[in-house]
XYZ file of C-alpha atoms in Angstrom:
367
model
C 75.007 77.260 86.791
C 73.438 78.463 89.206
C 71.005 76.751 91.741
C 68.712 77.409 94.746
C 70.394 75.025 97.506
C 70.861 77.106 100.595
C 74.866 76.903 100.749
C 76.305 78.407 103.896
C 79.394 79.666 102.995
C 82.622 81.121 105.393
C 85.229 83.665 103.732
C 88.661 85.182 105.815
C 90.680 87.510 104.420
C 92.227 90.469 105.700
C 94.401 93.067 107.548
C 95.121 95.213 104.377
C 93.058 95.834 100.918
C 95.072 93.231 98.803
C 93.237 90.079 101.878
C 90.224 91.569 101.873
C 89.076 92.560 98.437
C 89.299 89.237 96.557
C 87.771 87.392 99.710
C 85.151 90.496 98.848
C 85.688 89.413 95.121
C 85.016 85.937 95.372
C 81.674 86.444 97.794
C 80.152 87.906 95.181
C 80.604 85.964 92.701
C 79.645 83.164 94.604
C 76.082 85.199 95.468
C 75.377 85.643 91.946
C 75.449 82.184 91.637
C 73.753 81.169 94.582
C 71.630 84.352 95.506
C 69.538 82.222 98.436
C 73.736 80.790 100.370
C 74.657 82.511 103.622
C 77.891 84.277 104.168
C 80.076 85.081 107.179
C 83.642 86.489 107.143
C 85.784 86.540 110.053
C 88.573 89.016 110.321
C 91.167 90.085 113.166
C 89.068 92.505 115.140
C 91.131 95.879 115.318
C 91.744 95.267 111.247
C 89.969 97.215 108.280
C 87.786 93.835 107.498
C 85.949 95.045 110.452
C 84.756 98.475 108.095
C 84.725 97.434 105.048
C 83.385 93.963 104.670
C 79.852 95.189 106.398
C 80.519 98.002 103.280
C 79.938 95.305 100.983
C 77.426 94.567 102.793
C 78.630 90.944 104.574
C 78.339 90.123 107.910
C 82.333 89.706 110.113
C 83.045 88.347 113.187
C 86.359 89.844 114.464
C 89.101 86.773 116.023
C 91.938 88.723 118.830
C 94.410 88.098 116.602
C 98.127 89.176 115.287
C 100.769 89.022 113.129
C 103.955 87.781 115.483
C 106.293 90.943 115.891
C 109.774 90.636 114.452
C 111.582 91.024 118.198
C 110.670 90.539 121.604
C 107.853 92.486 122.732
C 104.937 92.902 124.915
C 102.575 91.617 122.141
C 105.024 89.053 121.216
C 104.919 87.401 124.939
C 100.644 87.355 124.653
C 100.655 86.285 120.898
C 100.366 82.263 122.349
C 97.214 83.702 124.412
C 95.976 85.582 120.706
C 96.715 82.283 119.083
C 94.824 80.242 121.989
C 91.959 82.466 122.099
C 91.228 82.736 118.144
C 91.431 78.954 117.745
C 88.933 78.596 120.812
C 86.734 81.341 119.176
C 87.278 80.133 114.990
C 86.209 76.708 116.587
C 82.896 77.983 117.655
C 82.236 80.101 114.890
C 82.643 76.366 112.528
C 80.231 75.455 115.052
C 78.200 77.432 115.462
C 77.557 78.751 111.619
C 78.636 74.790 110.413
C 79.676 75.718 106.276
C 79.678 73.619 103.518
C 83.551 74.989 102.680
C 85.561 77.897 103.835
C 87.959 79.980 101.489
C 91.434 81.364 102.605
C 92.867 84.750 101.482
C 95.432 84.784 103.640
C 95.592 88.286 106.561
C 95.733 87.064 110.505
C 92.179 84.991 110.596
C 92.669 82.856 108.198
C 94.535 80.615 110.337
C 92.897 79.682 111.986
C 89.920 79.942 111.111
C 91.452 77.772 108.073
C 92.561 75.134 110.720
C 89.781 75.019 112.245
C 87.311 74.206 108.835
C 90.055 71.632 107.734
C 90.137 69.746 111.793
C 86.377 69.556 111.821
C 86.207 67.884 107.779
C 85.567 71.241 106.105
C 86.069 71.446 102.737
C 89.088 74.629 102.846
C 90.461 76.520 99.524
C 93.038 78.973 100.025
C 93.876 82.010 97.221
C 97.619 82.699 97.435
C 98.137 85.905 95.890
C 102.286 86.314 96.252
C 104.489 84.810 94.317
C 106.145 83.890 97.308
C 103.474 82.762 100.378
C 103.843 83.297 103.471
C 103.807 80.628 106.388
C 100.262 80.631 107.594
C 99.572 79.599 104.005
C 102.704 76.556 103.918
C 100.999 75.368 106.983
C 97.186 75.531 105.596
C 98.221 73.778 102.481
C 98.584 70.258 104.279
C 95.266 70.740 104.915
C 93.049 72.641 101.841
C 91.846 70.598 98.886
C 92.498 73.129 97.252
C 95.098 75.967 96.328
C 94.585 79.134 94.115
C 97.412 80.751 92.913
C 98.877 83.662 90.646
C 102.340 82.691 90.132
C 104.380 79.506 88.076
C 106.808 78.096 90.082
C 104.525 77.023 93.555
C 104.846 73.766 93.489
C 108.037 74.603 95.635
C 106.154 75.256 98.254
C 102.845 73.807 98.133
C 101.576 69.950 96.939
C 101.486 70.315 93.176
C 97.890 68.174 92.897
C 95.944 71.067 94.831
C 97.855 73.594 92.684
C 95.840 75.694 90.183
C 96.731 79.093 88.361
C 93.463 81.149 88.662
C 95.072 84.613 88.886
C 94.370 86.622 91.551
C 90.934 88.747 91.916
C 90.350 92.786 91.088
C 88.220 94.770 91.137
C 85.766 94.686 88.426
C 85.959 98.224 87.086
C 89.447 98.395 86.460
C 88.616 95.460 82.910
C 87.119 98.319 81.524
C 89.639 101.423 81.213
C 89.560 101.557 77.700
C 88.278 104.352 76.069
C 88.128 106.328 79.036
C 91.534 108.729 78.672
C 90.005 111.614 77.926
C 87.284 111.777 80.870
C 89.480 110.568 82.905
C 92.126 113.053 82.218
C 88.921 115.767 82.187
C 88.096 114.442 85.845
C 91.752 114.805 87.091
C 91.120 118.530 85.102
C 94.695 117.271 83.737
C 96.651 119.074 80.768
C 96.020 117.021 77.949
C 99.451 117.648 76.600
C 102.102 116.869 79.552
C 102.740 112.853 81.241
C 100.568 112.065 83.599
C 102.477 109.929 86.568
C 100.165 108.173 88.757
C 101.910 107.394 91.760
C 100.398 104.877 94.550
C 101.627 103.771 97.669
C 99.347 101.124 99.244
C 96.229 102.117 101.092
C 98.147 103.799 103.944
C 100.871 104.944 102.146
C 104.281 104.379 101.725
C 106.688 106.563 103.600
C 110.305 106.053 101.116
C 107.239 106.758 98.466
C 106.129 109.948 99.312
C 109.812 111.113 100.794
C 111.040 110.408 97.145
C 108.360 112.560 95.566
C 108.230 115.259 97.290
C 112.131 115.207 96.712
C 111.528 115.393 93.040
C 108.549 117.647 92.536
C 111.269 119.568 91.225
C 112.846 117.346 88.480
C 109.424 116.010 87.316
C 108.300 119.106 86.508
C 111.123 119.677 84.008
C 110.353 116.106 82.467
C 106.982 117.954 81.500
C 104.881 115.775 83.959
C 101.627 116.110 85.752
C 101.278 114.240 89.143
C 97.878 112.199 90.764
C 100.118 111.430 94.360
C 97.981 108.899 96.462
C 99.865 109.279 99.784
C 98.001 107.146 101.802
C 95.702 108.155 104.767
C 98.989 108.096 106.972
C 100.723 111.075 105.693
C 97.979 113.263 103.684
C 98.077 116.522 106.389
C 102.082 116.183 105.734
C 102.054 116.383 101.997
C 98.274 118.026 100.674
C 100.033 121.211 100.806
C 101.553 119.941 97.428
C 98.013 119.784 96.150
C 97.920 123.738 95.302
C 100.980 123.828 93.184
C 100.096 123.939 89.038
C 101.627 119.917 87.936
C 100.600 117.987 91.529
C 97.556 116.674 92.750
C 98.022 114.945 95.913
C 94.995 112.189 97.564
C 94.541 109.940 100.460
C 92.477 107.851 98.817
C 91.531 107.316 95.282
C 87.773 106.288 94.970
C 87.855 106.277 91.309
C 91.054 104.070 90.889
C 89.420 102.832 87.000
C 90.226 106.999 86.293
C 93.450 107.130 87.950
C 94.371 103.864 85.751
C 93.276 105.630 82.373
C 94.475 108.823 82.722
C 97.541 107.219 84.146
C 101.255 108.051 81.356
C 103.350 106.271 83.667
C 102.512 104.412 87.172
C 104.847 104.443 90.444
C 104.224 101.374 93.279
C 104.538 99.366 96.159
C 104.592 95.942 94.841
C 102.361 94.219 96.743
C 100.285 91.462 95.098
C 96.975 92.672 94.508
C 98.284 95.649 92.683
C 100.422 93.793 90.390
C 97.813 91.793 89.490
C 95.967 95.343 88.579
C 98.573 96.711 86.783
C 98.593 93.862 84.373
C 95.164 94.359 83.794
C 95.915 98.113 83.126
C 98.704 97.789 80.852
C 100.223 100.957 81.691
C 104.792 101.596 81.994
C 105.402 100.371 85.617
C 108.150 101.483 87.928
C 107.852 99.006 90.671
C 109.585 100.289 94.181
C 108.722 97.056 96.743
C 108.463 97.510 100.293
C 111.559 95.734 102.125
C 109.716 95.635 105.416
C 107.279 92.256 104.293
C 107.413 89.280 105.724
C 109.620 87.706 103.522
C 110.623 90.041 101.228
C 107.572 88.853 99.300
C 106.637 92.624 97.329
C 110.198 92.574 95.465
C 109.962 88.829 95.020
C 106.253 90.292 93.154
C 107.995 93.198 91.612
C 111.033 90.655 89.602
C 108.697 88.124 88.978
C 106.989 90.752 86.515
C 110.623 92.371 85.578
C 112.375 89.325 84.251
C 109.428 88.986 81.993
C 110.341 92.421 81.052
C 107.379 93.734 81.637
C 108.161 96.377 84.338
C 111.041 98.076 85.718
C 111.784 98.118 89.575
C 114.168 100.557 91.914
C 114.646 99.521 95.230
C 114.918 101.703 98.330
C 117.973 102.110 98.650
C 118.992 102.667 95.418
C 116.127 105.239 94.352
C 118.475 108.452 95.147
C 121.420 107.001 92.888
C 118.869 105.943 90.580
C 115.138 107.323 90.236
C 116.006 110.337 88.070
C 118.633 109.125 85.524
C 116.040 105.553 85.665
C 112.726 107.937 85.113
C 113.767 110.645 81.833
C 115.516 107.150 80.644
C 111.749 105.780 80.321
C 109.918 108.685 79.976
C 112.255 109.718 76.419
C 111.586 106.407 75.194
C 107.455 106.203 73.475
C 109.399 102.431 72.518
C 110.182 101.685 76.034
C 107.126 102.557 77.666
C 104.483 100.734 74.896
C 106.886 97.604 75.138
C 106.543 97.302 79.312
C 102.822 98.308 78.936
C 102.330 95.757 76.123
C 104.464 93.120 77.999
C 102.671 93.641 81.564
C 98.619 93.359 80.093
C 100.309 90.041 78.444
C 100.741 88.473 82.172
C 97.015 89.565 83.434
C 94.683 86.293 84.349
C 91.150 88.693 83.612
C 89.003 85.258 84.829
C 90.850 84.991 88.218
C 87.473 85.171 90.521
C 85.474 83.148 87.654
C 87.824 80.103 88.161
C 88.298 80.651 91.652
C 84.574 79.965 92.145
C 84.667 77.686 90.045
C 86.604 75.593 91.774
C 84.231 76.129 95.486
C 81.266 75.271 93.599
C 84.008 72.482 92.976
C 84.655 71.435 96.536
C 80.380 72.573 97.111
C 79.583 69.588 94.556
C 81.758 66.692 95.923
């Protein structure tokens, strides 16, 4: 249903692509239902949302907020001031914009914003992407009306009656990679008789995955494998030279993600929530290498939620040197195993996530 009512909708999510893209996907779906609605995003001042959200056509305001560092640093000493400043600014934004609903998809800024929205009696919805929520969402869940999640078993952390399993919003072009394989392999100038390995380290890149691939290039060559290596912004200068060799292509960032997924036979990836959701939809065999440096080790928990359903493989960073060649050659040698992992992970995909989340937002708007 769509309507011409001029709703005002405020959204917050950021810090990484994994929090920004879901917020934009939710906004786009709301906009298609309510073309007259007014949208405002709230992000953290110096993070990537300040650039990505305006690119998607939405207004954004920045808060002076960051995460708390694990060790005692100057940044931690100013952290309480940042929180107070952000709460104050969030309160002013809420008062002047006067939204009908507030939506948070995680990231530093969503804490102060949703806290202030809730204390001003504005209905709030949280979208929790991970199998293990961070501290901000645990606190916010007490006041939120609805919590949309992507994994089972989150009533350990959130009030059961508020939870709705929807899945994580993903980029729409990924939903249709069927039939694109030949075009995709041609796009990347790949040979059709070889396996294609797609390596994903996230938007900034992963130092440990990049070190692994650099070390294993000769081994991969013996396995009849070509590599599409997305090494990330921080590492591109260091690794781009390898892109001149015969079976390796190195990218800072992959713009045609649907083609990258369609061309891949096997994928190596971090296990951030949005990556995991995308990979379920893609339905290819995956080896997860979770980042150990994230809050509450949630990447390992995300990966294990898939591995425990016989739908992917996982290798921990500390085991890469000992296990990688062995596990990779087993996977590449067994078409059966590849097929099994691809079929199983696809069964876990929740493809209507964005629509289902916006249905919940709509209920809040109509109350």
